[in-house]
PDB file of C-alpha atoms and ligand atoms in Angstrom:
ATOM      1  CA  MET A   1    -146.026-120.404 102.424  1.00 45.00           C
ATOM      2  CA  SER A   2    -144.363-119.690 104.803  1.00 48.00           C
ATOM      3  CA  GLU A   3    -141.680-122.188 105.926  1.00 60.00           C
ATOM      4  CA  LEU A   4    -141.878-124.306 109.010  1.00 68.00           C
ATOM      5  CA  PRO A   5    -139.109-123.459 111.398  1.00 79.00           C
ATOM      6  CA  ILE A   6    -136.714-126.606 110.693  1.00 91.00           C
ATOM      7  CA  PRO A   7    -133.784-125.707 112.043  1.00 95.00           C
ATOM      8  CA  SER A   8    -130.375-125.456 109.339  1.00 95.00           C
ATOM      9  CA  GLU A   9    -128.912-127.559 111.550  1.00 96.00           C
ATOM     10  CA  LEU A  10    -130.854-130.940 111.036  1.00 97.00           C
ATOM     11  CA  ILE A  11    -131.503-130.283 106.996  1.00 96.00           C
ATOM     12  CA  THR A  12    -127.623-130.314 107.016  1.00 96.00           C
ATOM     13  CA  CYS A  13    -127.088-133.275 109.453  1.00 96.00           C
ATOM     14  CA  LEU A  14    -130.077-135.058 107.512  1.00 97.00           C
ATOM     15  CA  ARG A  15    -128.408-134.425 103.794  1.00 95.00           C
ATOM     16  CA  ALA A  16    -125.120-135.820 105.234  1.00 95.00           C
ATOM     17  CA  ALA A  17    -126.432-138.302 106.825  1.00 96.00           C
ATOM     18  CA  HIS A  18    -125.674-142.646 105.140  1.00 95.00           C
ATOM     19  CA  ARG A  19    -128.863-143.960 107.153  1.00 97.00           C
ATOM     20  CA  ILE A  20    -131.959-142.723 108.196  1.00 98.00           C
ATOM     21  CA  THR A  21    -134.333-144.321 110.415  1.00 98.00           C
ATOM     22  CA  ALA A  22    -137.498-143.746 111.511  1.00 98.00           C
ATOM     23  CA  LEU A  23    -140.116-145.103 114.288  1.00 99.00           C
ATOM     24  CA  THR A  24    -142.875-144.289 114.523  1.00 98.00           C
ATOM     25  CA  GLY A  25    -146.015-144.167 116.901  1.00 98.00           C
ATOM     26  CA  ALA A  26    -150.041-144.204 116.644  1.00 98.00           C
ATOM     27  CA  GLY A  27    -150.003-140.312 116.633  1.00 98.00           C
ATOM     28  CA  ILE A  28    -149.246-140.386 112.182  1.00 98.00           C
ATOM     29  CA  SER A  29    -151.856-142.339 111.833  1.00 98.00           C
ATOM     30  CA  ALA A  30    -153.955-140.053 114.077  1.00 98.00           C
ATOM     31  CA  GLU A  31    -154.345-137.278 110.944  1.00 98.00           C
ATOM     32  CA  SER A  32    -155.906-140.109 109.085  1.00 98.00           C
ATOM     33  CA  GLY A  33    -159.128-140.239 111.905  1.00 97.00           C
ATOM     34  CA  VAL A  34    -157.447-143.397 113.161  1.00 96.00           C
ATOM     35  CA  PRO A  35    -157.303-143.543 116.964  1.00 95.00           C
ATOM     36  CA  THR A  36    -154.669-143.190 119.576  1.00 95.00           C
ATOM     37  CA  PHE A  37    -153.613-145.194 122.726  1.00 94.00           C
ATOM     38  CA  ARG A  38    -153.161-142.704 124.993  1.00 92.00           C
ATOM     39  CA  GLU A  39    -154.548-139.753 124.666  1.00 89.00           C
ATOM     40  CA  ALA A  40    -157.586-138.254 127.207  1.00 81.00           C
ATOM     41  CA  GLN A  41    -161.046-138.218 125.798  1.00 83.00           C
ATOM     42  CA  THR A  42    -159.702-139.812 121.509  1.00 87.00           C
ATOM     43  CA  GLY A  43    -157.519-142.280 123.218  1.00 92.00           C
ATOM     44  CA  LEU A  44    -158.616-146.563 122.445  1.00 91.00           C
ATOM     45  CA  TRP A  45    -157.325-146.736 126.144  1.00 90.00           C
ATOM     46  CA  ALA A  46    -159.496-144.655 127.012  1.00 89.00           C
ATOM     47  CA  ARG A  47    -162.506-145.953 126.279  1.00 89.00           C
ATOM     48  CA  TYR A  48    -161.995-149.274 126.769  1.00 89.00           C
ATOM     49  CA  ASN A  49    -160.269-151.558 128.914  1.00 91.00           C
ATOM     50  CA  PRO A  50    -156.872-153.265 127.513  1.00 88.00           C
ATOM     51  CA  GLU A  51    -157.256-155.923 130.168  1.00 86.00           C
ATOM     52  CA  GLU A  52    -160.349-156.880 128.363  1.00 90.00           C
ATOM     53  CA  LEU A  53    -159.439-156.787 124.823  1.00 93.00           C
ATOM     54  CA  ALA A  54    -154.832-156.936 123.624  1.00 95.00           C
ATOM     55  CA  THR A  55    -154.334-160.103 126.741  1.00 96.00           C
ATOM     56  CA  PRO A  56    -153.796-163.807 125.732  1.00 97.00           C
ATOM     57  CA  GLU A  57    -156.026-164.409 128.334  1.00 97.00           C
ATOM     58  CA  ALA A  58    -158.662-161.924 127.880  1.00 96.00           C
ATOM     59  CA  PHE A  59    -158.823-163.657 124.184  1.00 97.00           C
ATOM     60  CA  GLN A  60    -159.260-167.106 126.429  1.00 97.00           C
ATOM     61  CA  ARG A  61    -162.069-165.687 128.574  1.00 96.00           C
ATOM     62  CA  ASP A  62    -164.440-164.226 125.695  1.00 96.00           C
ATOM     63  CA  PRO A  63    -162.332-164.688 122.447  1.00 97.00           C
ATOM     64  CA  LYS A  64    -166.193-163.508 120.260  1.00 97.00           C
ATOM     65  CA  LEU A  65    -165.431-159.727 121.660  1.00 96.00           C
ATOM     66  CA  VAL A  66    -161.600-159.642 121.663  1.00 96.00           C
ATOM     67  CA  TRP A  67    -162.302-160.748 117.663  1.00 97.00           C
ATOM     68  CA  GLU A  68    -165.189-158.384 116.707  1.00 96.00           C
ATOM     69  CA  TRP A  69    -163.394-155.773 118.645  1.00 95.00           C
ATOM     70  CA  TYR A  70    -160.419-155.979 116.060  1.00 96.00           C
ATOM     71  CA  ALA A  71    -163.105-156.402 113.034  1.00 96.00           C
ATOM     72  CA  TRP A  72    -163.982-152.851 114.647  1.00 95.00           C
ATOM     73  CA  ARG A  73    -160.713-150.871 114.560  1.00 96.00           C
ATOM     74  CA  GLN A  74    -160.407-153.617 111.042  1.00 96.00           C
ATOM     75  CA  GLU A  75    -163.320-151.520 109.436  1.00 96.00           C
ATOM     76  CA  ARG A  76    -162.043-147.865 110.423  1.00 96.00           C
ATOM     77  CA  VAL A  77    -158.680-148.433 109.329  1.00 98.00           C
ATOM     78  CA  ARG A  78    -160.077-149.798 105.499  1.00 98.00           C
ATOM     79  CA  GLN A  79    -162.070-146.364 105.918  1.00 97.00           C
ATOM     80  CA  ALA A  80    -158.890-144.183 106.596  1.00 98.00           C
ATOM     81  CA  LYS A  81    -156.536-142.917 103.670  1.00 98.00           C
ATOM     82  CA  PRO A  82    -152.790-142.274 104.110  1.00 98.00           C
ATOM     83  CA  ASN A  83    -152.410-138.615 105.008  1.00 98.00           C
ATOM     84  CA  PRO A  84    -148.946-136.150 104.398  1.00 98.00           C
ATOM     85  CA  GLY A  85    -147.326-137.711 106.626  1.00 98.00           C
ATOM     86  CA  HIS A  86    -146.781-141.191 106.007  1.00 98.00           C
ATOM     87  CA  LEU A  87    -146.896-140.031 102.147  1.00 98.00           C
ATOM     88  CA  ALA A  88    -143.488-138.099 103.499  1.00 98.00           C
ATOM     89  CA  LEU A  89    -142.091-141.482 104.367  1.00 98.00           C
ATOM     90  CA  ALA A  90    -142.042-142.830 101.614  1.00 98.00           C
ATOM     91  CA  ASP A  91    -141.390-140.096  99.553  1.00 96.00           C
ATOM     92  CA  ILE A  92    -138.101-140.278 102.003  1.00 96.00           C
ATOM     93  CA  GLU A  93    -137.700-143.473 101.312  1.00 96.00           C
ATOM     94  CA  ARG A  94    -137.300-142.929  98.131  1.00 94.00           C
ATOM     95  CA  HIS A  95    -135.011-139.972  98.278  1.00 91.00           C
ATOM     96  CA  ALA A  96    -132.265-140.812 101.330  1.00 91.00           C
ATOM     97  CA  GLY A  97    -129.681-143.452 101.269  1.00 89.00           C
ATOM     98  CA  GLU A  98    -130.658-145.720 103.498  1.00 95.00           C
ATOM     99  CA  PHE A  99    -133.996-145.724 104.967  1.00 97.00           C
ATOM    100  CA  SER A 100    -135.797-147.829 107.780  1.00 98.00           C
ATOM    101  CA  LEU A 101    -139.022-148.006 108.510  1.00 98.00           C
ATOM    102  CA  ILE A 102    -139.804-148.994 111.597  1.00 99.00           C
ATOM    103  CA  THR A 103    -143.711-148.870 113.051  1.00 98.00           C
ATOM    104  CA  GLN A 104    -145.326-149.253 115.866  1.00 98.00           C
ATOM    105  CA  ASN A 105    -148.779-149.542 114.160  1.00 98.00           C
ATOM    106  CA  VAL A 106    -151.014-152.539 113.277  1.00 98.00           C
ATOM    107  CA  ASP A 107    -153.018-150.487 110.234  1.00 98.00           C
ATOM    108  CA  GLY A 108    -150.538-151.160 107.345  1.00 98.00           C
ATOM    109  CA  LEU A 109    -150.846-147.753 106.134  1.00 98.00           C
ATOM    110  CA  HIS A 110    -147.388-147.027 105.866  1.00 98.00           C
ATOM    111  CA  ARG A 111    -147.872-149.439 102.983  1.00 98.00           C
ATOM    112  CA  ARG A 112    -150.821-148.140 101.739  1.00 98.00           C
ATOM    113  CA  ALA A 113    -148.691-144.980 101.506  1.00 98.00           C
ATOM    114  CA  GLY A 114    -145.930-146.538  99.221  1.00 98.00           C
ATOM    115  CA  SER A 115    -143.562-147.334 102.331  1.00 98.00           C
ATOM    116  CA  HIS A 116    -141.743-150.708 100.328  1.00 96.00           C
ATOM    117  CA  GLN A 117    -139.690-151.981 103.808  1.00 92.00           C
ATOM    118  CA  VAL A 118    -141.413-151.580 106.485  1.00 98.00           C
ATOM    119  CA  LEU A 119    -140.800-153.391 110.156  1.00 98.00           C
ATOM    120  CA  GLU A 120    -143.699-153.851 111.742  1.00 98.00           C
ATOM    121  CA  LEU A 121    -143.133-154.299 115.218  1.00 98.00           C
ATOM    122  CA  HIS A 122    -146.486-154.533 116.739  1.00 98.00           C
ATOM    123  CA  GLY A 123    -148.124-156.861 114.059  1.00 98.00           C
ATOM    124  CA  ASN A 124    -150.256-156.271 111.444  1.00 97.00           C
ATOM    125  CA  LEU A 125    -154.616-156.287 112.067  1.00 97.00           C
ATOM    126  CA  PHE A 126    -155.407-157.509 108.713  1.00 97.00           C
ATOM    127  CA  ARG A 127    -153.693-160.852 109.366  1.00 97.00           C
ATOM    128  CA  ALA A 128    -154.813-163.773 111.431  1.00 97.00           C
ATOM    129  CA  LYS A 129    -153.110-166.373 113.105  1.00 98.00           C
ATOM    130  CA  CYS A 130    -153.779-169.556 115.079  1.00 98.00           C
ATOM    131  CA  PHE A 131    -153.835-168.783 118.230  1.00 98.00           C
ATOM    132  CA  ASN A 132    -152.933-173.038 119.398  1.00 97.00           C
ATOM    133  CA  GLU A 133    -150.025-173.109 117.191  1.00 96.00           C
ATOM    134  CA  ASP A 134    -149.040-170.070 116.521  1.00 95.00           C
ATOM    135  CA  ARG A 135    -148.230-169.844 113.206  1.00 95.00           C
ATOM    136  CA  PRO A 136    -149.632-167.249 110.151  1.00 95.00           C
ATOM    137  CA  VAL A 137    -153.589-168.618 108.491  1.00 96.00           C
ATOM    138  CA  GLU A 138    -153.756-166.250 105.619  1.00 94.00           C
ATOM    139  CA  ASN A 139    -157.298-168.269 104.713  1.00 92.00           C
ATOM    140  CA  TRP A 140    -159.997-170.025 106.569  1.00 91.00           C
ATOM    141  CA  PRO A 141    -163.393-171.863 104.679  1.00 89.00           C
ATOM    142  CA  ASP A 142    -166.174-169.433 105.338  1.00 89.00           C
ATOM    143  CA  SER A 143    -168.791-170.370 108.455  1.00 89.00           C
ATOM    144  CA  ASP A 144    -170.192-168.221 111.081  1.00 90.00           C
ATOM    145  CA  ASP A 145    -168.008-169.513 113.707  1.00 92.00           C
ATOM    146  CA  ILE A 146    -167.010-165.849 115.310  1.00 95.00           C
ATOM    147  CA  PRO A 147    -163.617-166.249 115.516  1.00 97.00           C
ATOM    148  CA  PRO A 148    -162.946-168.343 112.683  1.00 97.00           C
ATOM    149  CA  ARG A 149    -161.235-171.944 113.195  1.00 96.00           C
ATOM    150  CA  CYS A 150    -157.652-172.577 111.981  1.00 96.00           C
ATOM    151  CA  PRO A 151    -158.156-175.319 108.869  1.00 95.00           C
ATOM    152  CA  ARG A 152    -155.254-176.606 110.193  1.00 95.00           C
ATOM    153  CA  CYS A 153    -155.826-177.815 113.759  1.00 96.00           C
ATOM    154  CA  GLY A 154    -159.946-176.908 114.415  1.00 95.00           C
ATOM    155  CA  GLY A 155    -157.757-174.171 117.005  1.00 96.00           C
ATOM    156  CA  LEU A 156    -159.276-170.499 117.373  1.00 97.00           C
ATOM    157  CA  LEU A 157    -157.614-167.705 114.722  1.00 98.00           C
ATOM    158  CA  ARG A 158    -156.833-164.608 116.690  1.00 98.00           C
ATOM    159  CA  PRO A 159    -155.939-161.443 114.963  1.00 98.00           C
ATOM    160  CA  ASP A 160    -151.786-161.507 114.972  1.00 98.00           C
ATOM    161  CA  VAL A 161    -151.001-158.600 116.554  1.00 98.00           C
ATOM    162  CA  VAL A 162    -148.692-158.259 120.301  1.00 98.00           C
ATOM    163  CA  TRP A 163    -150.741-158.413 122.906  1.00 97.00           C
ATOM    164  CA  PHE A 164    -150.041-156.543 126.684  1.00 95.00           C
ATOM    165  CA  GLY A 165    -147.712-159.523 127.623  1.00 94.00           C
ATOM    166  CA  GLU A 166    -146.391-160.811 125.011  1.00 97.00           C
ATOM    167  CA  SER A 167    -143.444-160.692 122.912  1.00 97.00           C
ATOM    168  CA  LEU A 168    -142.466-159.432 120.137  1.00 98.00           C
ATOM    169  CA  PRO A 169    -141.794-161.131 116.724  1.00 96.00           C
ATOM    170  CA  VAL A 170    -138.006-161.374 117.685  1.00 97.00           C
ATOM    171  CA  ALA A 171    -136.564-161.189 113.754  1.00 98.00           C
ATOM    172  CA  VAL A 172    -137.805-158.070 113.293  1.00 98.00           C
ATOM    173  CA  LEU A 173    -136.984-156.453 116.446  1.00 98.00           C
ATOM    174  CA  ARG A 174    -133.490-157.373 115.735  1.00 98.00           C
ATOM    175  CA  ALA A 175    -133.650-155.818 112.627  1.00 98.00           C
ATOM    176  CA  ALA A 176    -135.103-152.558 113.852  1.00 98.00           C
ATOM    177  CA  GLU A 177    -132.288-152.269 116.423  1.00 98.00           C
ATOM    178  CA  GLN A 178    -129.675-152.890 114.147  1.00 98.00           C
ATOM    179  CA  ALA A 179    -131.227-150.206 111.937  1.00 98.00           C
ATOM    180  CA  ALA A 180    -131.395-147.586 114.942  1.00 98.00           C
ATOM    181  CA  ALA A 181    -127.607-148.636 116.272  1.00 98.00           C
ATOM    182  CA  ASN A 182    -126.514-148.234 112.265  1.00 98.00           C
ATOM    183  CA  ALA A 183    -128.634-145.270 112.039  1.00 98.00           C
ATOM    184  CA  ASN A 184    -127.112-140.800 111.505  1.00 97.00           C
ATOM    185  CA  VAL A 185    -130.269-139.970 111.649  1.00 98.00           C
ATOM    186  CA  PHE A 186    -132.757-141.374 113.958  1.00 98.00           C
ATOM    187  CA  LEU A 187    -136.882-139.860 113.879  1.00 98.00           C
ATOM    188  CA  SER A 188    -139.000-140.759 116.647  1.00 99.00           C
ATOM    189  CA  ILE A 189    -142.682-139.817 115.193  1.00 99.00           C
ATOM    190  CA  GLY A 190    -145.898-140.234 117.043  1.00 98.00           C
ATOM    191  CA  THR A 191    -145.269-141.872 119.377  1.00 98.00           C
ATOM    192  CA  SER A 192    -145.285-141.668 123.765  1.00 98.00           C
ATOM    193  CA  SER A 193    -141.989-143.353 124.205  1.00 98.00           C
ATOM    194  CA  LEU A 194    -143.989-145.667 126.898  1.00 97.00           C
ATOM    195  CA  VAL A 195    -144.526-148.798 125.477  1.00 96.00           C
ATOM    196  CA  TYR A 196    -140.991-151.062 125.355  1.00 96.00           C
ATOM    197  CA  PRO A 197    -139.683-152.857 123.665  1.00 97.00           C
ATOM    198  CA  ALA A 198    -139.743-150.071 120.784  1.00 98.00           C
ATOM    199  CA  ALA A 199    -139.191-146.745 123.096  1.00 98.00           C
ATOM    200  CA  ASP A 200    -135.052-148.246 123.158  1.00 98.00           C
ATOM    201  CA  LEU A 201    -135.108-147.986 120.456  1.00 98.00           C
ATOM    202  CA  PRO A 202    -133.438-143.956 120.141  1.00 98.00           C
ATOM    203  CA  PHE A 203    -131.685-144.723 122.903  1.00 98.00           C
ATOM    204  CA  ILE A 204    -129.723-147.358 120.768  1.00 98.00           C
ATOM    205  CA  ALA A 205    -129.532-144.766 117.962  1.00 98.00           C
ATOM    206  CA  LEU A 206    -128.345-142.555 120.897  1.00 98.00           C
ATOM    207  CA  LYS A 207    -126.012-144.414 122.006  1.00 98.00           C
ATOM    208  CA  SER A 208    -124.342-145.075 118.797  1.00 98.00           C
ATOM    209  CA  GLY A 209    -124.100-141.027 118.213  1.00 98.00           C
ATOM    210  CA  ALA A 210    -127.261-140.288 116.367  1.00 98.00           C
ATOM    211  CA  ALA A 211    -129.057-137.539 115.900  1.00 98.00           C
ATOM    212  CA  VAL A 212    -132.054-138.191 117.474  1.00 98.00           C
ATOM    213  CA  VAL A 213    -135.160-135.785 115.944  1.00 98.00           C
ATOM    214  CA  GLU A 214    -138.491-136.117 118.111  1.00 98.00           C
ATOM    215  CA  ILE A 215    -141.479-135.013 116.177  1.00 98.00           C
ATOM    216  CA  ASN A 216    -144.256-135.016 118.624  1.00 98.00           C
ATOM    217  CA  PRO A 217    -147.092-132.256 119.380  1.00 97.00           C
ATOM    218  CA  GLN A 218    -146.875-133.112 123.144  1.00 97.00           C
ATOM    219  CA  PRO A 219    -143.718-133.879 125.094  1.00 97.00           C
ATOM    220  CA  THR A 220    -142.599-137.510 125.800  1.00 98.00           C
ATOM    221  CA  PRO A 221    -139.880-138.770 127.751  1.00 98.00           C
ATOM    222  CA  LEU A 222    -137.699-138.537 124.974  1.00 98.00           C
ATOM    223  CA  SER A 223    -138.401-134.728 124.952  1.00 98.00           C
ATOM    224  CA  PRO A 224    -135.213-134.482 127.432  1.00 98.00           C
ATOM    225  CA  HIS A 225    -133.097-136.353 125.157  1.00 98.00           C
ATOM    226  CA  ALA A 226    -133.801-135.415 121.945  1.00 98.00           C
ATOM    227  CA  THR A 227    -130.910-133.869 119.873  1.00 98.00           C
ATOM    228  CA  PHE A 228    -134.113-131.889 118.126  1.00 98.00           C
ATOM    229  CA  SER A 229    -137.134-131.464 119.081  1.00 97.00           C
ATOM    230  CA  LEU A 230    -140.010-130.798 116.114  1.00 97.00           C
ATOM    231  CA  ASN A 231    -143.353-129.989 118.434  1.00 96.00           C
ATOM    232  CA  GLY A 232    -145.692-130.655 115.876  1.00 96.00           C
ATOM    233  CA  ALA A 233    -148.098-132.439 113.937  1.00 98.00           C
ATOM    234  CA  SER A 234    -146.491-135.274 111.682  1.00 98.00           C
ATOM    235  CA  GLY A 235    -148.629-134.294 108.485  1.00 98.00           C
ATOM    236  CA  ILE A 236    -146.999-130.874 108.389  1.00 97.00           C
ATOM    237  CA  ILE A 237    -144.049-131.238 109.846  1.00 98.00           C
ATOM    238  CA  LEU A 238    -142.710-134.169 107.627  1.00 98.00           C
ATOM    239  CA  PRO A 239    -144.272-133.163 104.274  1.00 97.00           C
ATOM    240  CA  ALA A 240    -142.248-129.439 105.269  1.00 96.00           C
ATOM    241  CA  LEU A 241    -138.934-131.493 106.143  1.00 97.00           C
ATOM    242  CA  ALA A 242    -138.995-133.926 103.242  1.00 96.00           C
ATOM    243  CA  ALA A 243    -139.099-130.876 101.122  1.00 95.00           C
ATOM    244  CA  GLN A 244    -136.739-129.047 102.474  1.00 95.00           C
ATOM    245  CA  VAL A 245    -134.126-131.489 102.675  1.00 95.00           C
ATOM    246  CA  TRP A 246    -134.553-133.916  99.241  1.00 91.00           C
ATOM    247  CA  GLY A 247    -137.297-131.097  97.188  1.00 86.00           C
ATOM    248  CA  GLU A 248    -136.012-128.719  94.367  1.00 60.00           C
ATOM    249  CA  GLN A 249    -133.187-127.025  96.286  1.00 47.00           C
ATOM    250  CA  GLY A 250    -131.772-129.977  98.678  1.00 43.00           C
ATOM    251  CA  HIS A 251    -131.047-131.779  95.188  1.00 46.00           C
ATOM    252  CA  HIS A 252    -127.378-132.211  94.630  1.00 45.00           C
TER     253      HIS A 252
HETATM  254  P1  LIG B 301    -149.822-143.410 122.071  1.00 52.50           P
HETATM  255  O1  LIG B 301    -150.977-143.826 121.871  1.00 52.50           O
HETATM  256  O2  LIG B 301    -149.247-144.270 123.272  1.00 52.50           O
HETATM  257  O3  LIG B 301    -149.069-142.267 121.479  1.00 52.50           O
HETATM  258  C1  LIG B 301    -149.442-140.876 121.020  1.00 52.50           C
HETATM  259  C2  LIG B 301    -149.191-140.448 120.988  1.00 52.50           C
HETATM  260  O4  LIG B 301    -149.095-139.549 119.460  1.00 52.50           O
HETATM  261  C3  LIG B 301    -148.693-139.232 121.804  1.00 52.50           C
HETATM  262  O5  LIG B 301    -147.153-139.039 122.183  1.00 52.50           O
HETATM  263  C4  LIG B 301    -149.818-137.786 121.088  1.00 52.50           C
HETATM  264  O6  LIG B 301    -148.685-136.375 121.391  1.00 52.50           O
HETATM  265  C5  LIG B 301    -148.901-137.943 120.063  1.00 52.50           C
HETATM  266  N1  LIG B 301    -149.639-137.246 118.360  1.00 52.50           N
HETATM  267  C6  LIG B 301    -150.906-137.370 118.749  1.00 52.50           C
HETATM  268  N2  LIG B 301    -151.577-136.308 117.428  1.00 52.50           N
HETATM  269  C7  LIG B 301    -150.481-136.171 116.593  1.00 52.50           C
HETATM  270  C8  LIG B 301    -150.024-135.854 115.269  1.00 52.50           C
HETATM  271  N3  LIG B 301    -151.031-135.736 114.349  1.00 52.50           N
HETATM  272  N4  LIG B 301    -148.437-135.790 114.929  1.00 52.50           N
HETATM  273  C9  LIG B 301    -147.682-136.832 115.745  1.00 52.50           C
HETATM  274  N5  LIG B 301    -147.862-136.972 117.007  1.00 52.50           N
HETATM  275  C10 LIG B 301    -148.831-137.341 117.671  1.00 52.50           C
HETATM  276  O7  LIG B 301    -149.368-144.529 121.034  1.00 52.50           O
HETATM  277  P2  LIG B 301    -148.241-145.093 120.559  1.00 52.50           P
HETATM  278  O8  LIG B 301    -146.903-144.883 120.885  1.00 52.50           O
HETATM  279  O9  LIG B 301    -148.356-145.660 119.236  1.00 52.50           O
HETATM  280  O10 LIG B 301    -149.470-151.121 121.432  1.00 52.50           O
HETATM  281  O11 LIG B 301    -148.570-146.890 121.517  1.00 52.50           O
HETATM  282  C11 LIG B 301    -147.469-147.264 121.379  1.00 52.50           C
HETATM  283  C12 LIG B 301    -147.968-149.106 122.156  1.00 52.50           C
HETATM  284  O12 LIG B 301    -149.021-148.934 122.590  1.00 52.50           O
HETATM  285  C13 LIG B 301    -149.087-149.625 120.639  1.00 52.50           C
HETATM  286  O13 LIG B 301    -148.539-150.175 119.201  1.00 52.50           O
HETATM  287  C14 LIG B 301    -150.650-150.480 121.226  1.00 52.50           C
HETATM  288  C15 LIG B 301    -150.365-149.468 122.536  1.00 52.50           C
HETATM  289  O14 LIG B 301    -150.741-150.723 123.586  1.00 52.50           O
HETATM  290  C16 LIG B 301    -150.065-152.477 121.320  1.00 52.50           C
HETATM  291  O15 LIG B 301    -150.944-152.908 121.030  1.00 52.50           O
HETATM  292  C17 LIG B 301    -149.047-153.950 121.364  1.00 52.50           C
END
């Protein structure tokens, strides 16, 4: 099997790193069959209007439509499996010294692949919270209500994901910023680098002196600033990178 062209400077850099931080976006789950957001034709935002589905106002206007759209997305993710890109990141967590994984994804596939420490910046499709109280709700009585009702206050339940116009969970964002600032190597994987504050994280890492590695088949606004750009699918590149850095030959 021919080896993918991973620059030897990058391999050296990763072996020497004390702390590695990775940020993932929808692209890492693309090879699992989970649609991305902004790709022409296949992206969710090419087919659906975020204003009608992913804002608090949309939920107030039509809570049933929004709840059912997220139920449909849950179902797609249930049918999907982690791909070699997710598995390679779980492997890197086991082999690298200090490793932080930050994701913008709400699909939970990193945990299903075996990653233990995952900072979920945009929440999780499989959790719900009360729209009124903004508190997590784990169980609710069976009923025909769509959306179901909060067992504490009777308010409507909503998915525990971050919508347009909402803030990210503060503690998670702080932890992500810290992991970016402390990294020697920062990997930006499968994200269009357009959505803030996540898109700031590689720049925080760069300012603190980290090498920034972008893994994406397409260029993004981050590309001109990246120290290394690996143009390709994360499901191919990440396993090759993990094998070359921490595989048989990679162990000291
Ligand atoms: P996007 O849909 O904006 O970008 C997906 C990126 O993945 C693109 O740059 C693709 O080129 C790349 N890509 C596609 N296939 C890939 C593959 N096999 N391997 C590696 N990369 C691949 O998704 P995000 O950047 O995640 O927010 O979007 C950020 C946020 O915008 C999402 O978390 C979501 C959305 O609105 C919320 O819902 C809050």
